[in-house]
CSV table of C-alpha atoms in Angstrom, one decimal:
chain,number,residue,atom,x,y,z
Y,179,MET,CA,434.0,-58.6,-134.3
Y,180,THR,CA,434.9,-62.3,-134.0
Y,181,ASP,CA,436.0,-64.3,-137.0
Y,182,ALA,CA,432.9,-66.5,-136.6
Y,183,THR,CA,430.5,-63.5,-136.6
Y,184,GLN,CA,432.3,-62.0,-139.7
Y,185,SER,CA,432.0,-65.3,-141.5
Y,186,ILE,CA,428.2,-65.6,-140.7
Y,187,LEU,CA,427.6,-62.0,-141.9
Y,188,SER,CA,429.5,-62.6,-145.1
Y,189,LYS,CA,427.7,-65.9,-145.7
Y,190,LEU,CA,424.4,-64.2,-145.3
Y,191,GLY,CA,425.3,-61.4,-147.8
Y,192,PHE,CA,425.5,-58.6,-145.3
Y,193,ARG,CA,427.1,-55.3,-146.2
Y,194,PRO,CA,427.2,-52.2,-144.0
Y,195,GLY,CA,424.3,-50.1,-145.3
Y,196,PHE,CA,420.6,-50.0,-146.1
Y,197,TRP,CA,418.8,-52.5,-148.3
Y,198,VAL,CA,417.1,-50.2,-150.8
Y,199,ASN,CA,415.8,-51.1,-154.3
Y,200,GLY,CA,417.4,-54.6,-154.1
Y,201,GLN,CA,421.0,-53.4,-153.3
Y,202,TRP,CA,423.1,-52.1,-150.5
Y,203,GLU,CA,423.3,-48.3,-150.0
Y,204,LYS,CA,425.6,-46.6,-147.5
Y,205,ASP,CA,424.8,-42.9,-147.1
Y,206,GLY,CA,423.5,-42.5,-143.6
Y,207,ALA,CA,423.3,-39.6,-141.3
Y,208,GLU,CA,425.4,-41.4,-138.7
Y,209,SER,CA,426.7,-44.9,-137.9
Y,210,VAL,CA,426.1,-47.0,-134.8
Y,211,MET,CA,428.2,-49.8,-133.4
Y,212,ILE,CA,426.2,-52.9,-132.7
Y,213,ARG,CA,427.5,-54.7,-129.7
Y,214,ASN,CA,426.9,-58.2,-128.1
Y,215,PRO,CA,424.9,-57.5,-124.9
Y,216,ALA,CA,426.4,-60.6,-123.3
Y,217,THR,CA,430.1,-59.5,-123.7
Y,218,GLY,CA,430.0,-55.9,-124.7
Y,219,THR,CA,432.2,-56.7,-127.7
Y,220,ASP,CA,431.7,-54.9,-131.1
Y,221,ILE,CA,429.9,-56.8,-133.9
Y,222,ALA,CA,429.5,-54.4,-136.8
Y,223,SER,CA,429.0,-50.7,-137.6
Y,224,VAL,CA,425.7,-49.9,-139.2
Y,225,PRO,CA,424.6,-46.5,-140.7
Y,226,MET,CA,421.4,-44.9,-139.5
Y,227,ALA,CA,419.0,-43.6,-142.1
Y,228,GLY,CA,418.0,-39.9,-142.2
Y,229,ALA,CA,415.0,-38.2,-143.7
Y,230,ALA,CA,416.5,-38.2,-147.2
Y,231,ASN,CA,417.1,-41.9,-147.1
Y,232,PHE,CA,413.5,-42.6,-146.2
Y,233,ARG,CA,412.2,-40.3,-149.0
Y,234,HIS,CA,414.4,-42.3,-151.4
Y,235,ALA,CA,413.2,-45.6,-150.1
Y,236,ILE,CA,409.5,-44.6,-150.2
Y,237,ASP,CA,410.1,-43.4,-153.8
Y,238,GLY,CA,411.3,-46.9,-154.7
Y,239,ALA,CA,408.5,-48.7,-152.8
Y,240,HIS,CA,405.9,-46.4,-154.5
Y,241,ARG,CA,407.3,-47.2,-157.9
Y,242,ALA,CA,407.3,-50.9,-157.2
Y,243,PHE,CA,403.8,-51.0,-155.9
Y,244,ASP,CA,401.9,-50.8,-159.2
Y,245,SER,CA,403.6,-53.9,-160.5
Y,246,TRP,CA,403.6,-55.9,-157.3
Y,247,ARG,CA,399.9,-55.4,-156.5
Y,248,LYS,CA,399.1,-56.7,-160.0
Y,249,GLU,CA,401.2,-59.8,-159.5
Y,250,PRO,CA,398.9,-62.9,-159.2
Y,251,ASN,CA,398.2,-63.8,-155.6
Y,252,ALA,CA,399.7,-67.2,-156.1
Y,253,SER,CA,402.9,-65.7,-157.5
Y,254,ARG,CA,403.3,-63.5,-154.5
Y,255,GLY,CA,402.6,-66.4,-152.3
Y,256,ASP,CA,405.3,-68.5,-154.0
Y,257,VAL,CA,407.9,-65.8,-153.2
Y,258,LEU,CA,406.9,-65.9,-149.5
Y,259,LYS,CA,407.0,-69.7,-149.4
Y,260,ARG,CA,410.4,-69.8,-151.0
Y,261,THR,CA,411.5,-67.3,-148.3
Y,262,ALA,CA,410.3,-69.7,-145.6
Y,263,GLY,CA,412.4,-72.5,-147.2
Y,264,LEU,CA,415.5,-70.3,-147.3
Y,265,LEU,CA,415.1,-69.3,-143.6
Y,266,ALA,CA,415.0,-73.0,-142.8
Y,267,ALA,CA,418.1,-73.6,-144.9
Y,268,LYS,CA,420.0,-70.8,-143.2
Y,269,ARG,CA,418.5,-71.4,-139.8
Y,270,GLN,CA,421.7,-72.0,-137.8
Y,271,GLU,CA,423.6,-68.9,-139.2
Y,272,LEU,CA,420.6,-66.7,-138.6
Y,273,ALA,CA,420.1,-67.9,-135.1
Y,274,GLN,CA,423.8,-67.4,-134.2
Y,275,LEU,CA,423.6,-63.8,-135.6
Y,276,LEU,CA,420.4,-63.2,-133.7
Y,277,THR,CA,421.9,-64.4,-130.4
Y,278,SER,CA,425.1,-62.3,-130.9
Y,279,GLU,CA,423.2,-59.0,-131.3
Y,280,GLN,CA,420.2,-59.6,-129.1
Y,281,GLY,CA,421.5,-61.9,-126.4
Y,282,LYS,CA,418.8,-64.6,-126.1
Y,283,PRO,CA,420.0,-68.2,-125.8
Y,284,LEU,CA,420.7,-70.0,-129.1
Y,285,GLY,CA,417.8,-72.4,-128.6
Y,286,GLN,CA,415.4,-69.5,-128.3
Y,287,ALA,CA,417.0,-67.9,-131.4
Y,288,LEU,CA,416.5,-71.1,-133.4
Y,289,ALA,CA,412.8,-71.1,-132.3
Y,290,GLU,CA,412.5,-67.5,-133.4
Y,291,VAL,CA,413.8,-68.3,-136.9
Y,292,ASP,CA,411.3,-71.1,-137.1
Y,293,TYR,CA,408.5,-68.8,-135.9
Y,294,ALA,CA,409.5,-66.2,-138.5
Y,295,ALA,CA,409.5,-68.9,-141.3
Y,296,SER,CA,406.0,-70.0,-140.2
Y,297,PHE,CA,404.7,-66.5,-141.0
Y,298,PHE,CA,406.2,-66.5,-144.5
Y,299,GLN,CA,404.7,-70.0,-145.1
Y,300,TRP,CA,401.3,-69.1,-143.7
Y,301,PHE,CA,400.9,-65.9,-145.6
Y,302,GLY,CA,402.4,-67.5,-148.7
Y,303,GLU,CA,399.5,-69.9,-148.5
Y,304,GLU,CA,396.9,-67.4,-147.3
Y,305,SER,CA,397.6,-65.0,-150.2
Y,306,ARG,CA,395.7,-67.5,-152.5
Y,307,ARG,CA,392.6,-67.1,-150.4
Y,308,LEU,CA,392.6,-63.3,-150.5
Y,309,VAL,CA,389.4,-63.1,-152.5
Y,310,GLY,CA,386.3,-60.9,-152.8
Y,311,ARG,CA,382.6,-61.8,-153.0
Y,312,LEU,CA,379.6,-61.1,-155.1
Y,313,GLN,CA,376.8,-59.5,-153.2
Y,314,PRO,CA,373.2,-59.4,-154.5
Y,315,HIS,CA,371.9,-56.0,-155.5
Y,316,PRO,CA,368.5,-54.8,-154.4
Y,317,GLN,CA,367.6,-54.0,-158.1
Y,318,ARG,CA,367.2,-56.7,-160.7
Y,319,GLY,CA,370.0,-57.2,-163.2
Y,320,ARG,CA,372.7,-55.7,-161.1
Y,321,GLU,CA,375.2,-57.0,-158.5
Y,322,TYR,CA,378.0,-55.9,-156.3
Y,323,LEU,CA,381.6,-57.0,-156.5
Y,324,VAL,CA,383.2,-56.5,-153.0
Y,325,ARG,CA,387.0,-57.2,-153.0
Y,326,PRO,CA,390.1,-56.4,-150.9
Y,327,VAL,CA,392.8,-54.4,-152.6
Y,328,ALA,CA,396.3,-53.7,-151.5
Y,329,ALA,CA,396.4,-50.4,-149.5
Y,330,GLY,CA,399.7,-49.1,-150.9
Y,331,VAL,CA,403.1,-48.5,-149.4
Y,332,ALA,CA,403.3,-49.9,-145.8
Y,333,ALA,CA,405.6,-48.6,-143.1
Y,334,LEU,CA,406.7,-51.4,-140.7
Y,335,VAL,CA,408.3,-50.5,-137.3
Y,336,THR,CA,409.6,-53.3,-135.2
Y,337,PRO,CA,411.4,-53.7,-131.8
Y,338,TRP,CA,414.7,-55.3,-130.7
Y,339,ASN,CA,413.3,-58.2,-128.6
Y,340,PHE,CA,412.2,-60.4,-131.5
Y,341,PRO,CA,413.9,-58.6,-134.4
Y,342,MET,CA,413.3,-61.4,-137.0
Y,343,ALA,CA,409.9,-62.7,-135.9
Y,344,GLN,CA,408.3,-59.3,-135.5
Y,345,GLY,CA,409.5,-58.3,-138.9
Y,346,ALA,CA,408.3,-61.5,-140.5
Y,347,LYS,CA,404.8,-61.1,-139.2
Y,348,LYS,CA,404.5,-57.7,-140.9
Y,349,ILE,CA,406.5,-58.3,-144.0
Y,350,ALA,CA,404.8,-61.5,-145.0
Y,351,ALA,CA,401.3,-60.1,-144.5
Y,352,ALA,CA,402.0,-56.8,-146.3
Y,353,LEU,CA,403.6,-58.6,-149.3
Y,354,ALA,CA,400.9,-61.2,-149.5
Y,355,ALA,CA,398.3,-58.5,-149.7
Y,356,GLY,CA,400.1,-56.8,-152.6
Y,357,CYS,CA,401.6,-53.9,-150.6
Y,358,THR,CA,405.2,-52.8,-150.9
Y,359,ALA,CA,407.0,-51.9,-147.6
Y,360,VAL,CA,409.6,-49.8,-145.9
Y,361,TRP,CA,410.8,-51.6,-142.8
Y,362,LYS,CA,412.4,-49.7,-139.9
Y,363,PRO,CA,414.0,-52.4,-137.6
Y,364,SER,CA,415.4,-51.4,-134.2
Y,365,GLU,CA,418.7,-49.6,-134.3
Y,366,LEU,CA,419.7,-51.9,-131.4
Y,367,THR,CA,419.3,-55.2,-133.5
Y,368,PRO,CA,419.5,-54.3,-137.2
Y,369,LEU,CA,421.8,-57.1,-138.4
Y,370,VAL,CA,419.4,-60.0,-138.6
Y,371,ALA,CA,416.8,-57.7,-140.2
Y,372,LEU,CA,419.2,-56.4,-142.9
Y,373,VAL,CA,420.2,-59.9,-144.0
Y,374,LEU,CA,416.6,-60.7,-144.8
Y,375,GLY,CA,417.0,-58.3,-147.8
Y,376,PRO,CA,419.3,-60.6,-149.8
Y,377,ILE,CA,417.3,-63.7,-148.7
Y,378,LEU,CA,414.0,-62.3,-150.0
Y,379,LYS,CA,415.8,-61.3,-153.3
Y,380,GLU,CA,417.1,-64.8,-153.6
Y,381,ALA,CA,413.5,-66.0,-153.1
Y,382,GLY,CA,412.4,-63.9,-156.2
Y,383,LEU,CA,411.2,-60.7,-154.6
Y,384,PRO,CA,411.4,-57.8,-157.1
Y,385,ASP,CA,413.6,-54.8,-156.3
Y,386,GLY,CA,412.0,-52.1,-154.3
Y,387,VAL,CA,409.1,-54.2,-152.9
Y,388,LEU,CA,410.9,-54.3,-149.5
Y,389,GLN,CA,413.2,-51.5,-148.3
Y,390,ILE,CA,415.1,-52.0,-145.0
Y,391,LEU,CA,416.4,-48.9,-143.1
Y,392,PRO,CA,417.6,-48.9,-139.5
Y,393,ALA,CA,417.2,-45.5,-138.0
Y,394,ARG,CA,416.6,-43.5,-134.8
Y,395,GLY,CA,413.0,-43.8,-133.7
Y,396,ALA,CA,412.2,-40.1,-133.9
Y,397,VAL,CA,413.8,-39.7,-137.4
Y,398,ALA,CA,411.9,-42.7,-138.8
Y,399,GLY,CA,408.6,-41.7,-137.1
Y,400,GLU,CA,408.6,-38.3,-138.7
Y,401,ALA,CA,409.7,-39.5,-142.1
Y,402,LEU,CA,407.1,-42.3,-142.3
Y,403,THR,CA,404.2,-40.3,-141.0
Y,404,ALA,CA,404.9,-37.1,-143.0
Y,405,ASP,CA,404.7,-38.8,-146.4
Y,406,GLY,CA,401.2,-39.2,-147.7
Y,407,ARG,CA,402.2,-42.1,-150.0
Y,408,VAL,CA,402.6,-44.3,-146.9
Y,409,ARG,CA,399.1,-45.8,-146.5
Y,410,VAL,CA,399.6,-48.4,-143.7
Y,411,LEU,CA,401.6,-47.8,-140.5
Y,412,SER,CA,402.2,-51.1,-138.6
Y,413,LEU,CA,404.1,-50.8,-135.3
Y,414,THR,CA,405.2,-53.1,-132.5
Y,415,GLY,CA,406.4,-51.1,-129.6
Y,416,SER,CA,405.5,-49.3,-126.4
Y,417,THR,CA,402.1,-47.7,-125.8
Y,418,ASN,CA,403.8,-44.3,-125.6
Y,419,THR,CA,405.4,-44.8,-129.0
Y,420,GLY,CA,402.0,-45.8,-130.4
Y,421,ARG,CA,400.4,-42.6,-129.1
Y,422,THR,CA,403.1,-40.5,-130.6
Y,423,LEU,CA,402.9,-42.2,-134.0
Y,424,MET,CA,399.1,-42.1,-134.0
Y,425,GLN,CA,399.1,-38.4,-133.4
Y,426,ALA,CA,401.7,-37.8,-136.1
Y,427,ALA,CA,399.9,-40.1,-138.6
Y,428,SER,CA,396.7,-38.0,-138.3
Y,429,ARG,CA,398.2,-35.7,-141.0
Y,430,HIS,CA,397.5,-38.3,-143.7
Y,431,LEU,CA,395.2,-40.9,-142.0
Y,432,PRO,CA,396.9,-44.1,-143.0
Y,433,ARG,CA,395.6,-47.5,-141.8
Y,434,LEU,CA,397.0,-48.2,-138.3
Y,435,SER,CA,398.0,-51.6,-136.9
Y,436,PHE,CA,399.6,-51.3,-133.5
Y,437,GLU,CA,400.8,-54.1,-131.1
Y,438,LEU,CA,401.7,-52.2,-127.9
Y,439,GLY,CA,402.6,-52.8,-124.3
Y,440,GLY,CA,401.2,-55.3,-121.9
Y,441,ASN,CA,400.8,-56.2,-118.2
Y,442,ALA,CA,399.8,-59.8,-118.5
Y,443,PRO,CA,398.2,-61.6,-115.5
Y,444,PHE,CA,399.2,-65.2,-114.8
Y,445,ILE,CA,396.4,-66.7,-112.6
Y,446,VAL,CA,397.1,-69.9,-110.7
Y,447,LEU,CA,393.7,-71.4,-109.7
Y,448,PRO,CA,393.2,-73.3,-106.5
Y,449,ASP,CA,393.1,-76.7,-108.3
Y,450,ALA,CA,396.0,-76.0,-110.6
Y,451,ASN,CA,398.8,-78.5,-111.1
Y,452,LEU,CA,401.6,-76.5,-109.4
Y,453,ASP,CA,404.4,-78.4,-111.1
Y,454,THR,CA,403.0,-77.6,-114.5
Y,455,ALA,CA,402.2,-74.0,-113.6
Y,456,ALA,CA,405.6,-73.4,-112.1
Y,457,GLY,CA,407.5,-75.1,-115.0
Y,458,ASP,CA,405.6,-73.1,-117.6
Y,459,LEU,CA,406.0,-69.8,-115.7
Y,460,VAL,CA,409.8,-70.3,-115.7
Y,461,LYS,CA,409.8,-70.9,-119.4
Y,462,LEU,CA,407.7,-67.9,-120.0
Y,463,LYS,CA,409.8,-65.6,-117.8
Y,464,MET,CA,413.1,-66.8,-119.2
Y,465,LEU,CA,412.0,-66.2,-122.8
Y,466,CYS,CA,414.2,-63.4,-123.9
Y,467,SER,CA,415.0,-62.8,-120.2
Y,468,GLY,CA,411.5,-61.4,-119.6
Y,469,GLN,CA,411.8,-58.8,-122.3
Y,470,VAL,CA,408.5,-59.8,-123.9
Y,471,CYS,CA,405.3,-57.8,-124.1
Y,472,VAL,CA,403.2,-60.9,-123.5
Y,473,THR,CA,405.2,-62.3,-120.6
Y,474,ALA,CA,403.6,-62.9,-117.2
Y,475,ASN,CA,403.9,-59.5,-115.4
Y,476,ARG,CA,401.7,-60.2,-112.4
Y,477,ILE,CA,401.4,-63.7,-111.0
Y,478,PHE,CA,398.3,-64.3,-108.9
Y,479,VAL,CA,398.5,-67.2,-106.5
Y,480,PRO,CA,395.9,-68.4,-103.9
Y,481,ALA,CA,397.0,-67.5,-100.4
Y,482,SER,CA,396.6,-71.1,-99.4
Y,483,LEU,CA,399.0,-72.3,-102.1
Y,484,GLU,CA,401.5,-69.4,-101.9
Y,485,ALA,CA,404.1,-71.3,-99.8
Y,486,ALA,CA,404.0,-74.5,-101.9
Y,487,PHE,CA,404.0,-72.6,-105.2
Y,488,THR,CA,406.9,-70.4,-104.1
Y,489,GLU,CA,409.0,-73.4,-103.1
Y,490,LYS,CA,408.4,-75.2,-106.5
Y,491,LEU,CA,409.1,-72.0,-108.4
Y,492,SER,CA,412.3,-71.2,-106.4
Y,493,SER,CA,413.6,-74.7,-106.9
Y,494,LEU,CA,413.4,-74.4,-110.6
Y,495,TRP,CA,414.7,-70.8,-110.5
Y,496,ARG,CA,417.9,-71.9,-108.6
Y,497,SER,CA,418.6,-74.5,-111.3
Y,498,LEU,CA,418.7,-72.0,-114.2
Y,499,ARG,CA,421.9,-71.0,-115.9
Y,500,VAL,CA,422.3,-67.4,-116.8
Y,501,GLY,CA,425.1,-66.5,-119.3
Y,502,ASN,CA,426.2,-66.0,-122.9
Y,503,GLY,CA,423.4,-67.3,-125.2
Y,504,LEU,CA,426.0,-68.9,-127.5
Y,505,ALA,CA,427.2,-71.1,-124.6
Y,506,GLU,CA,425.7,-74.5,-124.2
Y,507,GLY,CA,423.1,-75.0,-121.5
Y,508,VAL,CA,422.2,-71.4,-120.9
Y,509,ASP,CA,418.6,-70.7,-120.0
Y,510,ALA,CA,418.6,-66.9,-119.9
Y,511,GLY,CA,420.8,-64.2,-121.5
Y,512,PRO,CA,421.5,-60.5,-120.7
Y,513,LEU,CA,419.1,-57.6,-121.0
Y,514,ILE,CA,419.5,-55.5,-124.1
Y,515,HIS,CA,421.7,-52.8,-122.5
Y,516,GLY,CA,422.8,-51.3,-119.2
Y,517,LYS,CA,419.9,-48.8,-119.0
Y,518,ALA,CA,417.4,-51.6,-119.1
Y,519,CYS,CA,419.2,-53.2,-116.1
Y,520,GLU,CA,419.0,-50.0,-114.2
Y,521,ARG,CA,415.3,-49.6,-114.8
Y,522,VAL,CA,414.4,-53.1,-113.7
Y,523,ARG,CA,416.7,-52.8,-110.7
Y,524,GLY,CA,414.8,-49.6,-109.7
Y,525,LEU,CA,411.4,-51.4,-109.9
Y,526,VAL,CA,412.7,-54.3,-107.8
Y,527,ASP,CA,414.3,-52.1,-105.2
Y,528,GLU,CA,411.3,-49.9,-104.9
Y,529,ALA,CA,409.0,-52.9,-104.4
Y,530,VAL,CA,411.3,-54.4,-101.7
Y,531,GLY,CA,411.5,-51.1,-100.0
Y,532,ALA,CA,407.7,-51.0,-99.9
Y,533,GLY,CA,407.4,-54.4,-98.3
Y,534,ALA,CA,407.9,-57.1,-101.0
Y,535,GLU,CA,410.1,-60.0,-100.0
Y,536,LEU,CA,412.9,-61.2,-102.3
Y,537,VAL,CA,412.8,-65.0,-102.0
Y,538,SER,CA,415.2,-66.1,-104.8
Y,539,GLU,CA,417.9,-64.5,-106.9
Y,540,ASN,CA,419.9,-66.4,-109.5
Y,541,ARG,CA,423.5,-65.0,-110.0
Y,542,SER,CA,424.9,-67.9,-111.9
Y,543,HIS,CA,426.5,-65.6,-114.5
Y,544,GLU,CA,428.8,-63.9,-111.9
Y,545,GLY,CA,432.4,-65.0,-111.8
Y,546,ASP,CA,432.6,-65.5,-115.6
Y,547,ALA,CA,435.2,-62.9,-116.7
Y,548,THR,CA,434.0,-63.0,-120.3
Y,549,LEU,CA,430.7,-61.6,-119.2
Y,550,ALA,CA,432.1,-58.6,-117.3
Y,551,GLY,CA,431.1,-56.2,-120.0
Y,552,GLY,CA,427.6,-57.6,-120.4
Y,553,SER,CA,424.2,-56.2,-119.4
Y,554,PHE,CA,423.0,-58.9,-117.0
Y,555,PHE,CA,420.3,-58.7,-114.5
Y,556,ALA,CA,420.0,-61.6,-111.9
Y,557,PRO,CA,416.5,-63.2,-112.2
Y,558,VAL,CA,414.5,-62.7,-109.0
Y,559,ILE,CA,411.3,-63.9,-107.4
Y,560,LEU,CA,409.4,-61.5,-105.2
Y,561,ARG,CA,406.6,-62.4,-102.8
Y,562,GLY,CA,404.1,-60.1,-101.2
Y,563,VAL,CA,403.8,-57.8,-104.2
Y,564,ARG,CA,400.8,-55.5,-104.0
Y,565,ASP,CA,398.7,-54.0,-106.8
Y,566,GLU,CA,399.7,-50.5,-106.1
Y,567,MET,CA,403.4,-51.1,-106.5
Y,568,ARG,CA,405.0,-49.7,-109.7
Y,569,LEU,CA,406.2,-53.3,-110.3
Y,570,ALA,CA,402.6,-54.4,-110.7
Y,571,GLN,CA,401.5,-51.3,-112.6
Y,572,GLU,CA,404.2,-51.1,-115.3
Y,573,GLU,CA,405.6,-53.5,-117.9
Y,574,ILE,CA,408.7,-54.9,-116.2
Y,575,PHE,CA,410.7,-56.1,-119.2
Y,576,GLY,CA,413.1,-58.2,-117.2
Y,577,PRO,CA,413.5,-61.6,-115.5
Y,578,VAL,CA,411.4,-60.8,-112.4
Y,579,ALA,CA,408.5,-62.9,-111.1
Y,580,PRO,CA,406.2,-60.9,-108.8
Y,581,LEU,CA,403.8,-63.0,-106.7
Y,582,LEU,CA,400.5,-61.4,-105.7
Y,583,ARG,CA,398.3,-63.5,-103.3
Y,584,TYR,CA,394.5,-63.7,-103.5
Y,585,ASP,CA,391.7,-65.3,-101.6
Y,586,ASP,CA,388.8,-65.2,-104.1
Y,587,ILE,CA,388.9,-66.0,-107.8
Y,588,ARG,CA,386.4,-63.2,-108.7
Y,589,ASP,CA,388.6,-60.8,-106.9
Y,590,ALA,CA,391.7,-62.0,-108.7
Y,591,VAL,CA,390.0,-61.5,-112.1
Y,592,ARG,CA,388.9,-58.0,-111.0
Y,593,ARG,CA,392.5,-57.1,-110.0
Y,594,ALA,CA,393.9,-58.7,-113.2
Y,595,ASN,CA,391.6,-56.4,-115.3
Y,596,ALA,CA,392.4,-53.3,-113.2
Y,597,THR,CA,395.0,-52.0,-115.7
Y,598,SER,CA,395.0,-49.9,-118.9
Y,599,PHE,CA,396.7,-52.7,-120.8
Y,600,GLY,CA,394.9,-55.7,-122.4
Y,601,LEU,CA,397.4,-57.8,-124.4
Y,602,ALA,CA,397.7,-61.3,-123.0
Y,603,GLY,CA,396.8,-63.4,-120.0
Y,604,TYR,CA,397.4,-66.9,-118.6
Y,605,VAL,CA,395.2,-69.2,-116.5
Y,606,TYR,CA,396.2,-72.5,-114.9
Y,607,GLY,CA,393.7,-74.8,-113.4
Y,608,GLY,CA,392.4,-78.4,-113.3
Y,609,ASP,CA,388.7,-77.7,-113.9
Y,610,LEU,CA,388.6,-76.5,-117.5
Y,611,ALA,CA,385.1,-75.1,-117.1
Y,612,ILE,CA,386.3,-72.8,-114.4
Y,613,ALA,CA,389.6,-72.0,-116.2
Y,614,ASN,CA,387.8,-71.2,-119.4
Y,615,ALA,CA,385.3,-69.0,-117.5
Y,616,VAL,CA,388.3,-67.0,-116.0
Y,617,ALA,CA,389.9,-66.8,-119.4
Y,618,GLU,CA,386.6,-65.4,-120.9
Y,619,ALA,CA,386.5,-62.8,-118.1
Y,620,LEU,CA,390.0,-61.5,-118.7
Y,621,GLU,CA,390.1,-58.3,-120.7
Y,622,VAL,CA,392.9,-59.2,-123.0
Y,623,GLY,CA,393.4,-60.1,-126.7
Y,624,ILE,CA,394.8,-63.6,-126.1
Y,625,VAL,CA,394.7,-66.1,-123.2
Y,626,GLY,CA,396.7,-69.3,-122.7
Y,627,VAL,CA,394.8,-71.9,-120.6
Y,628,ASN,CA,397.4,-74.3,-119.3
Y,629,GLU,CA,399.6,-73.1,-122.1
Y,630,TRP,CA,402.5,-70.6,-121.9
Y,631,ARG,CA,403.0,-69.8,-125.6
Y,632,PRO,CA,399.7,-69.7,-127.4
Y,633,LEU,CA,400.8,-67.4,-130.3
Y,634,ARG,CA,401.0,-69.0,-133.8
Y,635,ALA,CA,401.0,-67.7,-137.3
Y,636,GLU,CA,397.5,-69.2,-137.9
Y,637,ILE,CA,395.7,-67.1,-135.4
Y,638,PRO,CA,395.1,-63.4,-135.0
Y,639,PHE,CA,397.1,-61.7,-132.2
Y,640,GLY,CA,396.4,-58.2,-130.9
Y,641,GLY,CA,395.6,-56.2,-127.8
Y,642,ILE,CA,392.6,-54.2,-126.5
Y,643,LYS,CA,392.5,-51.0,-124.4
Y,644,THR,CA,396.0,-49.3,-124.6
Y,645,SER,CA,397.6,-52.5,-125.9
Y,646,GLY,CA,396.9,-52.0,-129.5
Y,647,LEU,CA,394.8,-51.7,-132.6
Y,648,GLY,CA,394.2,-54.5,-135.2
Y,649,SER,CA,395.7,-58.0,-135.4
Y,650,GLU,CA,398.8,-59.8,-136.7
Y,651,GLY,CA,398.6,-63.4,-137.9
Y,652,GLY,CA,395.7,-65.4,-139.1
Y,653,GLU,CA,393.5,-64.3,-142.0
Y,654,GLU,CA,392.8,-61.1,-140.0
Y,655,GLY,CA,396.5,-60.1,-140.2
Y,656,LEU,CA,396.3,-60.1,-144.0
Y,657,ARG,CA,393.3,-57.7,-144.0
Y,658,GLU,CA,395.3,-55.1,-142.0
Y,659,PHE,CA,397.1,-54.3,-145.3
Y,660,CYS,CA,394.0,-54.1,-147.5
Y,661,GLU,CA,391.3,-51.6,-148.4
Y,662,LEU,CA,387.9,-52.7,-149.5
Y,663,LYS,CA,386.7,-51.7,-153.0
Y,664,VAL,CA,383.0,-52.1,-154.1
Y,665,ILE,CA,382.0,-52.1,-157.7
Y,666,ALA,CA,378.3,-52.0,-158.6
Y,667,THR,CA,377.9,-53.6,-162.0
Y,668,ALA,CA,375.4,-55.2,-164.4
Y,669,SER,CA,374.7,-58.9,-163.6
Y,670,PHE,CA,375.1,-61.6,-166.2
Y,671,ASN,CA,371.9,-63.1,-164.9
Y,672,THR,CA,369.6,-61.1,-167.2
Y,673,LEU,CA,367.8,-63.8,-169.2
Y,674,ALA,CA,364.9,-64.4,-166.8
């Protein structure tokens, strides 16, 4: 561990352990060394929770639930808004830690901290608006009170690609609704998750309301689905993980909120501004080095524009700098580990072997001795990719831009929808009536029209088909952690 990283961890209040009942506990089944994926150097050793640790954490969250759900909505919101302020104050240290353990460029890490803070701010404000309604009764002298109530203990499972933002989405919504939570961050990037414990305590969160336990996926999945006191299961992960947890959760039938895999189409229309489309595509593909469920996975380009678009894209591609995310001017960092590089390389090699053409490859990280132990994959552009190739069928999760040509817009839409996934899509065109019609026809949960990053705290985000259940963000995200209670009662309007 470098002195700089040690200083940041100490400043943020980190101790090797779990964050349970407002303090650090260190009694895990095993320990895992967290490494910087850009350099391969050790950062910190973190214990992994076992079944007993999860039972203890659920005990604490269950005890804290009765008091927290009775806290006034405005008071819960104030804790969340203070958390947003603390994230802003600690922004630089959090981003540096995030880059060290995840690999993304520092600028992207800073943006992630800001994005995480926006969810605490949004749900801190939205908690005041979590209200019920009076519904007229069909009989005179009576009325219905319909109101949302906190569902109970929530289990939150998040991935390694956006370890702070994905956690913030779920934590802020769960706590605003009055739920307590047990958060299982990825065992690959647990550090920036663990330091949120002391930050939330500093913001005034009572002990036990949020428990944070890194763990192996199978251990956490069994522990969180086997306990009937867990009444909400919120997952961001792969579709296969969602299937597994959904099946396991059937024992107790908790509420499920899943954001799963994607295979997003990026459709360049014949009248698109190619400079804008190419520029936004590069930003989208370099975000977290393509390790994003909503990134452009299939890029549909009119055959008549393929040569011009490929040249513009390749020119931008060649100017990118790949390297250590903590270095100045880096556009793309490493993949999360070596196995991820092997998988992406297999998809690319298979496509090239089946006839795709590799038109650009950026190896700007090579030659830097400090990166020899890193898990880098050279960003590539492939032309002539076909729908049946595995590269176009599976989520790539790497800095690969596959170009698929088309002749007819309706056919491009049909092909874009010919997947079991339905998370996100992108449409670029000059005629907004046509672009919006294409967006409307795409079978996905969210579409960016001439916009590469449409996600915000204020709007619901979720997938259809095998890309998920429910929503995160917006007022809808708050309701994922609520049950509805109806009380039929005597009306005060009885004088008439």
